[in-house]
mmCIF file of C-alpha atoms in Angstrom:
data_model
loop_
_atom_site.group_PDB
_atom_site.id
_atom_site.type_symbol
_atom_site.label_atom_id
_atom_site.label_comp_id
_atom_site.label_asym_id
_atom_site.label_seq_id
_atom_site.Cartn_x
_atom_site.Cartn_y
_atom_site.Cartn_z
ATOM 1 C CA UNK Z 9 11.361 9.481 -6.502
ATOM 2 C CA UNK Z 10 8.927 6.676 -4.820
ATOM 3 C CA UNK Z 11 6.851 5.280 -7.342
ATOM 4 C CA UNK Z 12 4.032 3.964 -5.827
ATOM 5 C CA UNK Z 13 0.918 1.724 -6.512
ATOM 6 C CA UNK Z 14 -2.129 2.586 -4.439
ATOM 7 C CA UNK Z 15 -4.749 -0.483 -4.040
ATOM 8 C CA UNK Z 16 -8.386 0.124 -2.930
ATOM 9 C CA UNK Z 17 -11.289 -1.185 -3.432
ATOM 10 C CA UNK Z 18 -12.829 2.144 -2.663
ATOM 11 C CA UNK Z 19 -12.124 4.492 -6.217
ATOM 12 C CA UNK Z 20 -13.102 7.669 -3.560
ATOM 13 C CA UNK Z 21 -10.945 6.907 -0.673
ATOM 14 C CA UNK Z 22 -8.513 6.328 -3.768
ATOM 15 C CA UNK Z 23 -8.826 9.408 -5.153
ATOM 16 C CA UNK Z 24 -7.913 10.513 -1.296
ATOM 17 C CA UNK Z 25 -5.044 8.578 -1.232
ATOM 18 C CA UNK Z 26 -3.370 9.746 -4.055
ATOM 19 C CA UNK Z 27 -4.615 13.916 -3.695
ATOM 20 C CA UNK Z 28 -2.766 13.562 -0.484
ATOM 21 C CA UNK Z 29 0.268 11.978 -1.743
ATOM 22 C CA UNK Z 30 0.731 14.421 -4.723
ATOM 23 C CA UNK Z 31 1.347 16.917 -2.337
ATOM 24 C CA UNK Z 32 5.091 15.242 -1.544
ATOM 25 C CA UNK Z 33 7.083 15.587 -3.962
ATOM 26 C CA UNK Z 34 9.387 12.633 -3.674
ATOM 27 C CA UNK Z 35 6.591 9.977 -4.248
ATOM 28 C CA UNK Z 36 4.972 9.270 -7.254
ATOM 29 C CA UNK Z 37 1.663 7.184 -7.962
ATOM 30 C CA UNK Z 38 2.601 5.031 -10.466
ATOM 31 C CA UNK Z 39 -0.699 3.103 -10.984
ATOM 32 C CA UNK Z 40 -3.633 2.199 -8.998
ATOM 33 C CA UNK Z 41 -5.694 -1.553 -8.520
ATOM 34 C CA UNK Z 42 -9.148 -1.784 -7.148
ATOM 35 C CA UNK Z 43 -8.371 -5.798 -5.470
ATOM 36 C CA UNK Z 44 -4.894 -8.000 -4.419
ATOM 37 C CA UNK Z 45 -4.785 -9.608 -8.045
ATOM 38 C CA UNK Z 46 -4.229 -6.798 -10.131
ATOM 39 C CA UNK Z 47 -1.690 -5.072 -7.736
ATOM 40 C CA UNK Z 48 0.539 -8.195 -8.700
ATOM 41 C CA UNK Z 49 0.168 -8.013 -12.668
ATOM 42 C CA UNK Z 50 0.961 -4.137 -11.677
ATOM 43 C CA UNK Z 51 4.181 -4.790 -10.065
ATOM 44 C CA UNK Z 52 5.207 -6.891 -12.846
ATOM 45 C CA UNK Z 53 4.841 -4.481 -14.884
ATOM 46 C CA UNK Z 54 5.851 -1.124 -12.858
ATOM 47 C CA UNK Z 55 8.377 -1.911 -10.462
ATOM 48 C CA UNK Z 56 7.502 0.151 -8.041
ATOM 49 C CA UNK Z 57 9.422 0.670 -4.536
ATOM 50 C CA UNK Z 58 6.672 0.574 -2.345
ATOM 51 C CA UNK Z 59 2.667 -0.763 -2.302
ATOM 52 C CA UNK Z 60 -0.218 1.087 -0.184
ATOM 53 C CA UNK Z 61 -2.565 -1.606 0.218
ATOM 54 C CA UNK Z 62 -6.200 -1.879 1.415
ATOM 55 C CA UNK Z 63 -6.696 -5.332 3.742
ATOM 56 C CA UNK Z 64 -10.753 -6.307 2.949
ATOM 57 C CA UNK Z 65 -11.205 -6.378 -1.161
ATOM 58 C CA UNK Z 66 -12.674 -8.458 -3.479
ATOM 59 C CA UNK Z 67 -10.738 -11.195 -5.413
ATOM 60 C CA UNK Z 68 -7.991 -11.361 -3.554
ATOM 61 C CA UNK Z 69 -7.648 -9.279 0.085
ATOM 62 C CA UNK Z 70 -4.576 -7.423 1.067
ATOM 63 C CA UNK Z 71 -3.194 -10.274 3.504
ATOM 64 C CA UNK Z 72 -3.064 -12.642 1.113
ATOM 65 C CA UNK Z 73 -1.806 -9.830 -1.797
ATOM 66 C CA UNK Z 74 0.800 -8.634 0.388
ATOM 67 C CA UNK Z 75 1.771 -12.048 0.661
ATOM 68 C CA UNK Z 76 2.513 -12.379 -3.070
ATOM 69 C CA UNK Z 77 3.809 -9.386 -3.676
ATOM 70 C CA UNK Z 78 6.416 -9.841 -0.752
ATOM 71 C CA UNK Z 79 7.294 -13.462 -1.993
ATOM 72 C CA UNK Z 80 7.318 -12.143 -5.610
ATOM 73 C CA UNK Z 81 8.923 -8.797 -5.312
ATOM 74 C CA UNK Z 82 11.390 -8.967 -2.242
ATOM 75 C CA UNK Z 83 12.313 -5.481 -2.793
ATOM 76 C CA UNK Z 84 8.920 -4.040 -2.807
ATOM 77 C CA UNK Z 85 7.776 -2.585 0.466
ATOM 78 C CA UNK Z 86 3.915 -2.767 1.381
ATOM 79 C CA UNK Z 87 2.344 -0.671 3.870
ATOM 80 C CA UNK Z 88 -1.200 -1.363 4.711
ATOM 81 C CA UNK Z 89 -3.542 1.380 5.238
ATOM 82 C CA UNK Z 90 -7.029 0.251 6.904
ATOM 83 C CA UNK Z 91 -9.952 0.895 9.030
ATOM 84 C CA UNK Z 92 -9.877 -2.366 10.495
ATOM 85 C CA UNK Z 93 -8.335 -2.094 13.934
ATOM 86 C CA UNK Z 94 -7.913 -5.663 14.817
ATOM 87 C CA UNK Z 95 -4.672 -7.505 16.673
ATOM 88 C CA UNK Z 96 -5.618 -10.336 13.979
ATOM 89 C CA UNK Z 97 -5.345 -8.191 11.097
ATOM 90 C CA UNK Z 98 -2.381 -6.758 12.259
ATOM 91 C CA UNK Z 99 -0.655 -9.847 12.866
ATOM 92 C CA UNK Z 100 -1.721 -11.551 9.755
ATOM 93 C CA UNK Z 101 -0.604 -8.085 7.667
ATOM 94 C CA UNK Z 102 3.038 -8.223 9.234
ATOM 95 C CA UNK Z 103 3.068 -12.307 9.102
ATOM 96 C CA UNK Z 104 2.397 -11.590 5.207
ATOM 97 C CA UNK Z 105 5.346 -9.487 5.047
ATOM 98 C CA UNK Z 106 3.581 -5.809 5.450
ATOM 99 C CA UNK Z 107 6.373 -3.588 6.512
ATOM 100 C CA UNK Z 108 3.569 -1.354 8.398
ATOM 101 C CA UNK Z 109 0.013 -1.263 9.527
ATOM 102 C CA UNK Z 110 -1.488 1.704 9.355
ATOM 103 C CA UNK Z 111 -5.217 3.179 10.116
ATOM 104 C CA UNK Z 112 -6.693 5.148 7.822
ATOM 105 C CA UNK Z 113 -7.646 7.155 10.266
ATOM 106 C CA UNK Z 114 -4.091 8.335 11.199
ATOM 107 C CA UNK Z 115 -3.226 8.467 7.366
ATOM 108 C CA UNK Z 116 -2.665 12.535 7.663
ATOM 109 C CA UNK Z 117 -0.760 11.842 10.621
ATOM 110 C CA UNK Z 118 1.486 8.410 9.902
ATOM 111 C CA UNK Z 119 1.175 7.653 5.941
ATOM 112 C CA UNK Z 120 4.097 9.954 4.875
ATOM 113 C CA UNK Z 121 6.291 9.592 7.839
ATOM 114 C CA UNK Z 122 6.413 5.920 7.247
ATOM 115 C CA UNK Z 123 6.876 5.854 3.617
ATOM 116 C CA UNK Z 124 10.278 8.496 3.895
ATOM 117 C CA UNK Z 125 11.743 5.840 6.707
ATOM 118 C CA UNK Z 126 10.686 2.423 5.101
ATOM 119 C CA UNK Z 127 11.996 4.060 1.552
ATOM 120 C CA UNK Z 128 14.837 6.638 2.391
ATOM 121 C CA UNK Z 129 17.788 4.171 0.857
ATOM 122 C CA UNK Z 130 15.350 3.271 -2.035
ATOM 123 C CA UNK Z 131 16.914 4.343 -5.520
ATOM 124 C CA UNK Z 132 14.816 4.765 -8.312
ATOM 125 C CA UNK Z 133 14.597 2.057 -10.823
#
């Protein structure tokens, strides 16, 4: 099993999110944060294998999040799923640590594909 923490600050495209990764299942949503600070009090706390993470939120945005959850965690993996099609954001997301970039437009297409390869050795904790 994946367990998972989904962060949006978006509760709809949330709900999205996590309806589409119910229907796998090897992953499970293990909790949910609406901004970058409370995904890191979350991973404290859950230990999950693997963060879905929004880039532009309030607080604290996904660069920066990913950032501290990658320094924090080392064995969490954080894909980021976005609209925001930008080299800069991009770069920034993978300088942060991101293990992907992904556009939430390709989420149907890309999302579960890259969370089976980045987690395939992952046991559950």
């Amino acid at each position: 099993m994946i367990k998972t923490i989904v962060v949006d600050d978006d509760r709809k495209f949330l709900q999205r999110i996590n309806s589409f990764l119910f229907s796998d299942e090897s992953i499970e949503v293990v909790g949910e944060a609406y901004n970058g600070r409370n995904v890191i009090k979350l991973c404290k706390e859950l230990q999950p294998d693997l963060v879905i993470m929004d880039i532009r939120m309030p607080v604290m945005d996904g660069v920066q999040a990913t950032k501290e959850v990658t320094d924090k965690f080392p064995d969490i993996k954080v894909i980021v799923l976005t609209v925001f099609d930008f080299k800069e954001y991009r770069e920034a997301s993978m300088n942060a640590g991101a293990s992907a970039y992904i556009l939430k437009k390709k989420m149907y297409t890309d999302l579960l594909l890259n969370i089976h390869q980045l987690c395939e050795n992952t046991d559950s904790r």
